[in-house]
């Protein structure tokens, strides 16, 4: 361990050192608590699909050979729950990886083109009318292409999952900022929940999110990515009328 020479230092210097040391300890403590909470939340979230798989395996063992309808129901449920765990573990790894290293591979990216690809893909997946309104054909941003693509993916996917009608995506650029807004006309988010939707594993309606294959991790991943680009993500929502997520990224 490195030895720090204390003698000969002024009272102010010692005071400064002790406060820096205390700040470091506080940050470490905070980080451990966050880590602990994450592990506890993650285990809790994984328990549900595991217990569903367990029950269906027992059912399969008991009746699967005699009753084809039980065989079908059980194998389908096991497949769904396995897919859910797979999605959850992938997102947890993404979150952990992003948090471990905020290293961004910044490059000049045409965000309009990136959004066009995203919109095209989701229009097909959800068979939905998704419209892109762009003020410029080529909106250039200095971003990590893969990570920002992930943000667009999460927001457009959510807009499709939590609404039935069309989805509008707007891009704009203002002083020093590039702005992307994903607007849906769906159910909206209750006021009491808005503050928490960016928290890990938070879902307004757990059962609904589960049915949609949601994990409750998408928005926390999106927020982390946007903030690591020194940007901000905000939400504007009205119950019964829809939700708009806006991402603001610095131009360079
Ligand atoms: P999930 O995998 O459950 O969609 P997210 O972290 O992406 O997790 O979102 C957290 C919660 O925020 C969702 O479960 C949902 O309740 C709410 N939410 C997110 N986007 C929308 C939206 N466009 N409209 C209504 N609710 C939304």
mmCIF file of C-alpha atoms and ligand atoms in Angstrom:
data_model
loop_
_atom_site.group_PDB
_atom_site.id
_atom_site.type_symbol
_atom_site.label_atom_id
_atom_site.label_comp_id
_atom_site.label_asym_id
_atom_site.label_seq_id
_atom_site.Cartn_x
_atom_site.Cartn_y
_atom_site.Cartn_z
ATOM 1 C CA UNK A 1 0.000 0.000 0.000
ATOM 2 C CA UNK A 2 1.207 3.475 -0.833
ATOM 3 C CA UNK A 3 2.437 5.402 2.202
ATOM 4 C CA UNK A 4 1.256 8.993 2.488
ATOM 5 C CA UNK A 5 3.517 11.398 4.368
ATOM 6 C CA UNK A 6 1.373 13.390 6.792
ATOM 7 C CA UNK A 7 4.006 15.219 8.793
ATOM 8 C CA UNK A 8 4.836 18.707 7.640
ATOM 9 C CA UNK A 9 1.412 19.255 6.071
ATOM 10 C CA UNK A 10 -0.708 22.219 7.025
ATOM 11 C CA UNK A 11 -4.032 21.821 8.814
ATOM 12 C CA UNK A 12 -5.853 22.923 5.649
ATOM 13 C CA UNK A 13 -4.027 20.330 3.553
ATOM 14 C CA UNK A 14 -4.891 17.566 6.038
ATOM 15 C CA UNK A 15 -8.500 18.707 6.117
ATOM 16 C CA UNK A 16 -8.629 18.663 2.310
ATOM 17 C CA UNK A 17 -7.118 15.157 2.185
ATOM 18 C CA UNK A 18 -9.550 13.826 4.721
ATOM 19 C CA UNK A 19 -12.551 15.246 2.880
ATOM 20 C CA UNK A 20 -11.327 13.790 -0.468
ATOM 21 C CA UNK A 21 -10.864 10.429 1.261
ATOM 22 C CA UNK A 22 -14.382 10.584 2.737
ATOM 23 C CA UNK A 23 -15.852 11.425 -0.656
ATOM 24 C CA UNK A 24 -14.093 8.406 -2.178
ATOM 25 C CA UNK A 25 -15.458 6.124 0.537
ATOM 26 C CA UNK A 26 -18.973 7.543 0.036
ATOM 27 C CA UNK A 27 -18.782 6.926 -3.705
ATOM 28 C CA UNK A 28 -17.539 3.366 -3.179
ATOM 29 C CA UNK A 29 -20.276 2.698 -0.646
ATOM 30 C CA UNK A 30 -22.885 4.076 -3.047
ATOM 31 C CA UNK A 31 -21.547 1.935 -5.858
ATOM 32 C CA UNK A 32 -21.647 -1.226 -3.682
ATOM 33 C CA UNK A 33 -25.213 -0.467 -2.614
ATOM 34 C CA UNK A 34 -26.264 0.042 -6.239
ATOM 35 C CA UNK A 35 -24.555 -3.206 -7.194
ATOM 36 C CA UNK A 36 -26.252 -5.082 -4.370
ATOM 37 C CA UNK A 37 -29.627 -3.648 -5.317
ATOM 38 C CA UNK A 38 -29.083 -4.646 -8.948
ATOM 39 C CA UNK A 39 -28.219 -8.228 -8.049
ATOM 40 C CA UNK A 40 -31.217 -8.435 -5.746
ATOM 41 C CA UNK A 41 -33.614 -6.933 -8.367
ATOM 42 C CA UNK A 42 -32.190 -9.133 -11.118
ATOM 43 C CA UNK A 43 -32.570 -12.339 -9.068
ATOM 44 C CA UNK A 44 -36.107 -11.343 -8.188
ATOM 45 C CA UNK A 45 -36.971 -10.722 -11.859
ATOM 46 C CA UNK A 46 -35.469 -14.025 -12.966
ATOM 47 C CA UNK A 47 -37.358 -15.965 -10.309
ATOM 48 C CA UNK A 48 -40.700 -15.565 -12.095
ATOM 49 C CA UNK A 49 -39.758 -17.214 -15.409
ATOM 50 C CA UNK A 50 -37.818 -19.901 -13.548
ATOM 51 C CA UNK A 51 -40.789 -20.831 -11.391
ATOM 52 C CA UNK A 52 -43.100 -20.877 -14.438
ATOM 53 C CA UNK A 53 -40.673 -23.203 -16.247
ATOM 54 C CA UNK A 54 -40.470 -25.430 -13.161
ATOM 55 C CA UNK A 55 -44.254 -25.771 -12.886
ATOM 56 C CA UNK A 56 -44.684 -26.540 -16.572
ATOM 57 C CA UNK A 57 -41.881 -29.112 -16.466
ATOM 58 C CA UNK A 58 -43.666 -30.917 -13.622
ATOM 59 C CA UNK A 59 -46.919 -30.779 -15.590
ATOM 60 C CA UNK A 60 -45.137 -32.095 -18.658
ATOM 61 C CA UNK A 61 -43.641 -34.947 -16.663
ATOM 62 C CA UNK A 62 -46.940 -35.931 -15.219
ATOM 63 C CA UNK A 63 -49.353 -35.528 -18.154
ATOM 64 C CA UNK A 64 -47.271 -34.679 -21.202
ATOM 65 C CA UNK A 65 -47.093 -38.233 -22.556
ATOM 66 C CA UNK A 66 -50.821 -38.898 -22.184
ATOM 67 C CA UNK A 67 -52.341 -35.543 -23.100
ATOM 68 C CA UNK A 68 -51.157 -33.840 -26.286
ATOM 69 C CA UNK A 69 -52.869 -30.533 -25.342
ATOM 70 C CA UNK A 70 -50.866 -30.400 -22.098
ATOM 71 C CA UNK A 71 -47.690 -31.197 -24.032
ATOM 72 C CA UNK A 72 -48.408 -28.334 -26.433
ATOM 73 C CA UNK A 73 -49.298 -25.787 -23.758
ATOM 74 C CA UNK A 74 -46.309 -26.663 -21.591
ATOM 75 C CA UNK A 75 -43.697 -26.617 -24.357
ATOM 76 C CA UNK A 76 -45.051 -23.300 -25.631
ATOM 77 C CA UNK A 77 -44.925 -21.733 -22.163
ATOM 78 C CA UNK A 78 -41.421 -23.034 -21.538
ATOM 79 C CA UNK A 79 -40.300 -21.572 -24.875
ATOM 80 C CA UNK A 80 -41.853 -18.151 -24.041
ATOM 81 C CA UNK A 81 -40.281 -18.008 -20.594
ATOM 82 C CA UNK A 82 -36.897 -19.100 -21.924
ATOM 83 C CA UNK A 83 -37.050 -16.329 -24.542
ATOM 84 C CA UNK A 84 -37.946 -13.851 -21.814
ATOM 85 C CA UNK A 85 -34.986 -14.887 -19.665
ATOM 86 C CA UNK A 86 -32.746 -14.700 -22.697
ATOM 87 C CA UNK A 87 -33.914 -11.114 -23.438
ATOM 88 C CA UNK A 88 -33.532 -10.117 -19.813
ATOM 89 C CA UNK A 89 -30.027 -11.501 -19.456
ATOM 90 C CA UNK A 90 -28.964 -9.835 -22.706
ATOM 91 C CA UNK A 91 -30.275 -6.470 -21.483
ATOM 92 C CA UNK A 92 -28.666 -6.909 -18.070
ATOM 93 C CA UNK A 93 -25.347 -7.575 -19.773
ATOM 94 C CA UNK A 94 -25.794 -4.495 -21.960
ATOM 95 C CA UNK A 95 -26.514 -2.402 -18.886
ATOM 96 C CA UNK A 96 -23.539 -3.803 -16.974
ATOM 97 C CA UNK A 97 -21.237 -3.377 -19.977
ATOM 98 C CA UNK A 98 -22.401 0.219 -20.520
ATOM 99 C CA UNK A 99 -21.892 1.044 -16.880
ATOM 100 C CA UNK A 100 -18.475 -0.550 -16.695
ATOM 101 C CA UNK A 101 -17.167 1.356 -19.652
ATOM 102 C CA UNK A 102 -18.643 4.562 -20.908
ATOM 103 C CA UNK A 103 -16.205 4.428 -23.782
ATOM 104 C CA UNK A 104 -17.975 5.718 -26.890
ATOM 105 C CA UNK A 105 -16.883 5.027 -30.445
ATOM 106 C CA UNK A 106 -17.754 8.505 -31.659
ATOM 107 C CA UNK A 107 -18.100 9.026 -35.388
ATOM 108 C CA UNK A 108 -20.066 11.242 -37.703
ATOM 109 C CA UNK A 109 -23.427 9.558 -38.258
ATOM 110 C CA UNK A 110 -26.373 10.501 -40.445
ATOM 111 C CA UNK A 111 -29.124 10.185 -37.847
ATOM 112 C CA UNK A 112 -31.909 10.636 -40.397
ATOM 113 C CA UNK A 113 -30.689 7.558 -42.285
ATOM 114 C CA UNK A 114 -30.324 5.614 -39.028
ATOM 115 C CA UNK A 115 -33.912 6.474 -38.081
ATOM 116 C CA UNK A 116 -35.192 5.611 -41.564
ATOM 117 C CA UNK A 117 -33.772 2.088 -41.194
ATOM 118 C CA UNK A 118 -35.234 1.740 -37.713
ATOM 119 C CA UNK A 119 -38.666 2.984 -38.819
ATOM 120 C CA UNK A 120 -38.676 0.630 -41.817
ATOM 121 C CA UNK A 121 -37.783 -2.372 -39.644
ATOM 122 C CA UNK A 122 -40.439 -1.668 -37.012
ATOM 123 C CA UNK A 123 -43.140 -0.887 -39.601
ATOM 124 C CA UNK A 124 -42.661 -4.430 -40.868
ATOM 125 C CA UNK A 125 -42.320 -6.092 -37.448
ATOM 126 C CA UNK A 126 -45.449 -4.487 -36.022
ATOM 127 C CA UNK A 127 -47.271 -3.979 -39.332
ATOM 128 C CA UNK A 128 -47.796 -0.397 -38.228
ATOM 129 C CA UNK A 129 -47.777 3.041 -39.811
ATOM 130 C CA UNK A 130 -44.655 4.746 -38.461
ATOM 131 C CA UNK A 131 -43.934 8.129 -39.989
ATOM 132 C CA UNK A 132 -40.676 10.003 -39.965
ATOM 133 C CA UNK A 133 -40.808 13.806 -40.144
ATOM 134 C CA UNK A 134 -37.389 15.238 -40.694
ATOM 135 C CA UNK A 135 -36.411 18.872 -41.188
ATOM 136 C CA UNK A 136 -33.197 17.820 -42.897
ATOM 137 C CA UNK A 137 -32.379 14.847 -45.125
ATOM 138 C CA UNK A 138 -29.035 14.484 -43.495
ATOM 139 C CA UNK A 139 -28.891 15.293 -39.832
ATOM 140 C CA UNK A 140 -25.300 14.645 -38.826
ATOM 141 C CA UNK A 141 -24.355 13.884 -35.235
ATOM 142 C CA UNK A 142 -21.119 12.796 -33.597
ATOM 143 C CA UNK A 143 -22.337 9.714 -31.788
ATOM 144 C CA UNK A 144 -21.663 6.070 -31.098
ATOM 145 C CA UNK A 145 -23.708 4.607 -33.959
ATOM 146 C CA UNK A 146 -24.537 1.290 -32.327
ATOM 147 C CA UNK A 147 -25.521 2.772 -28.980
ATOM 148 C CA UNK A 148 -27.671 5.572 -30.382
ATOM 149 C CA UNK A 149 -29.314 3.063 -32.686
ATOM 150 C CA UNK A 150 -30.188 1.091 -29.575
ATOM 151 C CA UNK A 151 -31.856 4.171 -28.041
ATOM 152 C CA UNK A 152 -34.012 4.695 -31.158
ATOM 153 C CA UNK A 153 -34.803 1.008 -31.184
ATOM 154 C CA UNK A 154 -35.970 1.031 -27.542
ATOM 155 C CA UNK A 155 -38.130 4.157 -27.942
ATOM 156 C CA UNK A 156 -39.804 3.107 -31.195
ATOM 157 C CA UNK A 157 -40.315 -0.429 -29.899
ATOM 158 C CA UNK A 158 -42.006 0.935 -26.764
ATOM 159 C CA UNK A 159 -44.175 3.324 -28.790
ATOM 160 C CA UNK A 160 -45.405 0.326 -30.809
ATOM 161 C CA UNK A 161 -45.843 -1.903 -27.753
ATOM 162 C CA UNK A 162 -47.844 0.609 -25.722
ATOM 163 C CA UNK A 163 -50.081 2.025 -28.459
ATOM 164 C CA UNK A 164 -52.224 0.677 -31.264
ATOM 165 C CA UNK A 165 -52.244 3.628 -33.657
ATOM 166 C CA UNK A 166 -49.593 5.208 -35.757
ATOM 167 C CA UNK A 167 -46.281 6.413 -34.397
ATOM 168 C CA UNK A 168 -44.592 9.676 -35.366
ATOM 169 C CA UNK A 169 -40.858 10.270 -35.233
ATOM 170 C CA UNK A 170 -39.601 13.853 -35.555
ATOM 171 C CA UNK A 171 -36.054 15.069 -35.992
ATOM 172 C CA UNK A 172 -34.970 18.628 -35.649
ATOM 173 C CA UNK A 173 -31.850 20.582 -34.985
ATOM 174 C CA UNK A 174 -31.579 23.703 -32.930
ATOM 175 C CA UNK A 175 -28.717 25.699 -31.476
ATOM 176 C CA UNK A 176 -25.980 23.170 -30.775
ATOM 177 C CA UNK A 177 -28.470 20.347 -30.356
ATOM 178 C CA UNK A 178 -30.023 17.580 -32.389
ATOM 179 C CA UNK A 179 -33.441 16.519 -31.285
ATOM 180 C CA UNK A 180 -35.333 13.292 -31.908
ATOM 181 C CA UNK A 181 -38.888 12.865 -30.684
ATOM 182 C CA UNK A 182 -40.839 9.599 -30.704
ATOM 183 C CA UNK A 183 -44.535 10.260 -30.295
ATOM 184 C CA UNK A 184 -47.312 7.720 -29.870
ATOM 185 C CA UNK A 185 -51.036 8.161 -29.334
ATOM 186 C CA UNK A 186 -51.494 5.285 -26.933
ATOM 187 C CA UNK A 187 -52.403 4.768 -23.312
ATOM 188 C CA UNK A 188 -49.984 7.295 -21.805
ATOM 189 C CA UNK A 189 -48.274 6.944 -18.417
ATOM 190 C CA UNK A 190 -49.947 7.767 -15.060
ATOM 191 C CA UNK A 191 -48.460 10.834 -13.404
ATOM 192 C CA UNK A 192 -47.423 8.874 -10.324
ATOM 193 C CA UNK A 193 -45.283 6.528 -12.423
ATOM 194 C CA UNK A 194 -43.583 8.997 -14.768
ATOM 195 C CA UNK A 195 -40.753 9.724 -12.373
ATOM 196 C CA UNK A 196 -39.835 6.060 -12.066
ATOM 197 C CA UNK A 197 -40.014 4.740 -15.618
ATOM 198 C CA UNK A 198 -36.277 5.270 -16.153
ATOM 199 C CA UNK A 199 -35.476 3.136 -13.080
ATOM 200 C CA UNK A 200 -34.184 -0.356 -13.724
ATOM 201 C CA UNK A 201 -36.932 -3.003 -13.814
ATOM 202 C CA UNK A 202 -39.689 -0.447 -13.239
ATOM 203 C CA UNK A 203 -42.871 -1.160 -15.179
ATOM 204 C CA UNK A 204 -46.212 0.582 -14.826
ATOM 205 C CA UNK A 205 -48.075 -2.646 -15.429
ATOM 206 C CA UNK A 206 -45.890 -5.691 -14.820
ATOM 207 C CA UNK A 207 -48.302 -8.197 -16.351
ATOM 208 C CA UNK A 208 -48.755 -6.048 -19.469
ATOM 209 C CA UNK A 209 -45.039 -5.598 -19.895
ATOM 210 C CA UNK A 210 -44.481 -9.337 -19.436
ATOM 211 C CA UNK A 211 -47.078 -10.101 -22.120
ATOM 212 C CA UNK A 212 -45.247 -7.733 -24.447
ATOM 213 C CA UNK A 213 -41.955 -9.468 -23.733
ATOM 214 C CA UNK A 214 -40.762 -6.411 -21.783
ATOM 215 C CA UNK A 215 -38.004 -6.509 -19.206
ATOM 216 C CA UNK A 216 -38.273 -3.088 -17.577
ATOM 217 C CA UNK A 217 -34.688 -2.352 -18.585
ATOM 218 C CA UNK A 218 -35.111 -0.572 -21.923
ATOM 219 C CA UNK A 219 -35.556 2.992 -20.696
ATOM 220 C CA UNK A 220 -32.757 2.751 -18.123
ATOM 221 C CA UNK A 221 -30.420 1.594 -20.898
ATOM 222 C CA UNK A 222 -31.614 4.431 -23.178
ATOM 223 C CA UNK A 223 -31.127 7.042 -20.450
ATOM 224 C CA UNK A 224 -27.640 5.811 -19.671
ATOM 225 C CA UNK A 225 -26.589 5.912 -23.323
ATOM 226 C CA UNK A 226 -28.045 9.391 -23.919
ATOM 227 C CA UNK A 227 -26.401 10.799 -20.799
ATOM 228 C CA UNK A 228 -23.050 9.255 -21.692
ATOM 229 C CA UNK A 229 -23.305 11.375 -24.890
ATOM 230 C CA UNK A 230 -23.911 14.438 -22.659
ATOM 231 C CA UNK A 231 -27.477 14.504 -23.889
ATOM 232 C CA UNK A 232 -30.826 14.440 -22.148
ATOM 233 C CA UNK A 233 -33.933 12.321 -22.480
ATOM 234 C CA UNK A 234 -37.326 13.615 -21.382
ATOM 235 C CA UNK A 235 -40.873 12.353 -21.425
ATOM 236 C CA UNK A 236 -44.115 14.143 -22.024
ATOM 237 C CA UNK A 237 -47.226 12.063 -21.483
ATOM 238 C CA UNK A 238 -50.947 12.339 -21.046
ATOM 239 C CA UNK A 239 -53.053 9.462 -19.784
ATOM 240 C CA UNK A 240 -55.219 8.130 -22.589
ATOM 241 C CA UNK A 241 -53.678 10.445 -25.178
ATOM 242 C CA UNK A 242 -50.157 9.235 -25.699
ATOM 243 C CA UNK A 243 -46.527 9.674 -24.881
ATOM 244 C CA UNK A 244 -43.575 11.479 -26.432
ATOM 245 C CA UNK A 245 -39.955 10.761 -25.579
ATOM 246 C CA UNK A 246 -37.477 13.431 -26.641
ATOM 247 C CA UNK A 247 -33.749 12.867 -26.964
ATOM 248 C CA UNK A 248 -31.499 15.912 -27.194
ATOM 249 C CA UNK A 249 -27.908 15.327 -28.225
ATOM 250 C CA UNK A 250 -25.155 17.899 -28.537
ATOM 251 C CA UNK A 251 -24.152 18.410 -32.186
ATOM 252 C CA UNK A 252 -20.488 17.639 -31.583
HETATM 253 P P1 LIG B 1 -40.339 -2.551 -20.764
HETATM 254 O O1 LIG B 1 -39.425 -3.626 -21.192
HETATM 255 O O2 LIG B 1 -41.299 -2.973 -19.691
HETATM 256 O O3 LIG B 1 -41.036 -1.873 -21.913
HETATM 257 P P2 LIG B 1 -38.913 -0.029 -20.349
HETATM 258 O O4 LIG B 1 -37.804 0.291 -19.401
HETATM 259 O O5 LIG B 1 -38.635 0.170 -21.800
HETATM 260 O O6 LIG B 1 -39.376 -1.489 -20.009
HETATM 261 O O7 LIG B 1 -40.152 0.877 -19.948
HETATM 262 C C1 LIG B 1 -40.541 0.946 -18.575
HETATM 263 C C2 LIG B 1 -42.050 1.118 -18.472
HETATM 264 O O8 LIG B 1 -42.432 2.416 -18.946
HETATM 265 C C3 LIG B 1 -42.874 0.139 -19.328
HETATM 266 O O9 LIG B 1 -43.084 -1.088 -18.666
HETATM 267 C C4 LIG B 1 -44.173 0.915 -19.512
HETATM 268 O O10 LIG B 1 -44.999 0.745 -18.368
HETATM 269 C C5 LIG B 1 -43.717 2.373 -19.557
HETATM 270 N N1 LIG B 1 -43.580 2.862 -20.949
HETATM 271 C C6 LIG B 1 -42.447 2.976 -21.671
HETATM 272 N N2 LIG B 1 -42.704 3.510 -22.877
HETATM 273 C C7 LIG B 1 -44.022 3.767 -22.917
HETATM 274 C C8 LIG B 1 -44.920 4.325 -23.897
HETATM 275 N N3 LIG B 1 -44.473 4.734 -25.074
HETATM 276 N N4 LIG B 1 -46.229 4.440 -23.569
HETATM 277 C C9 LIG B 1 -46.693 4.036 -22.367
HETATM 278 N N5 LIG B 1 -45.904 3.494 -21.405
HETATM 279 C C10 LIG B 1 -44.603 3.362 -21.675
#
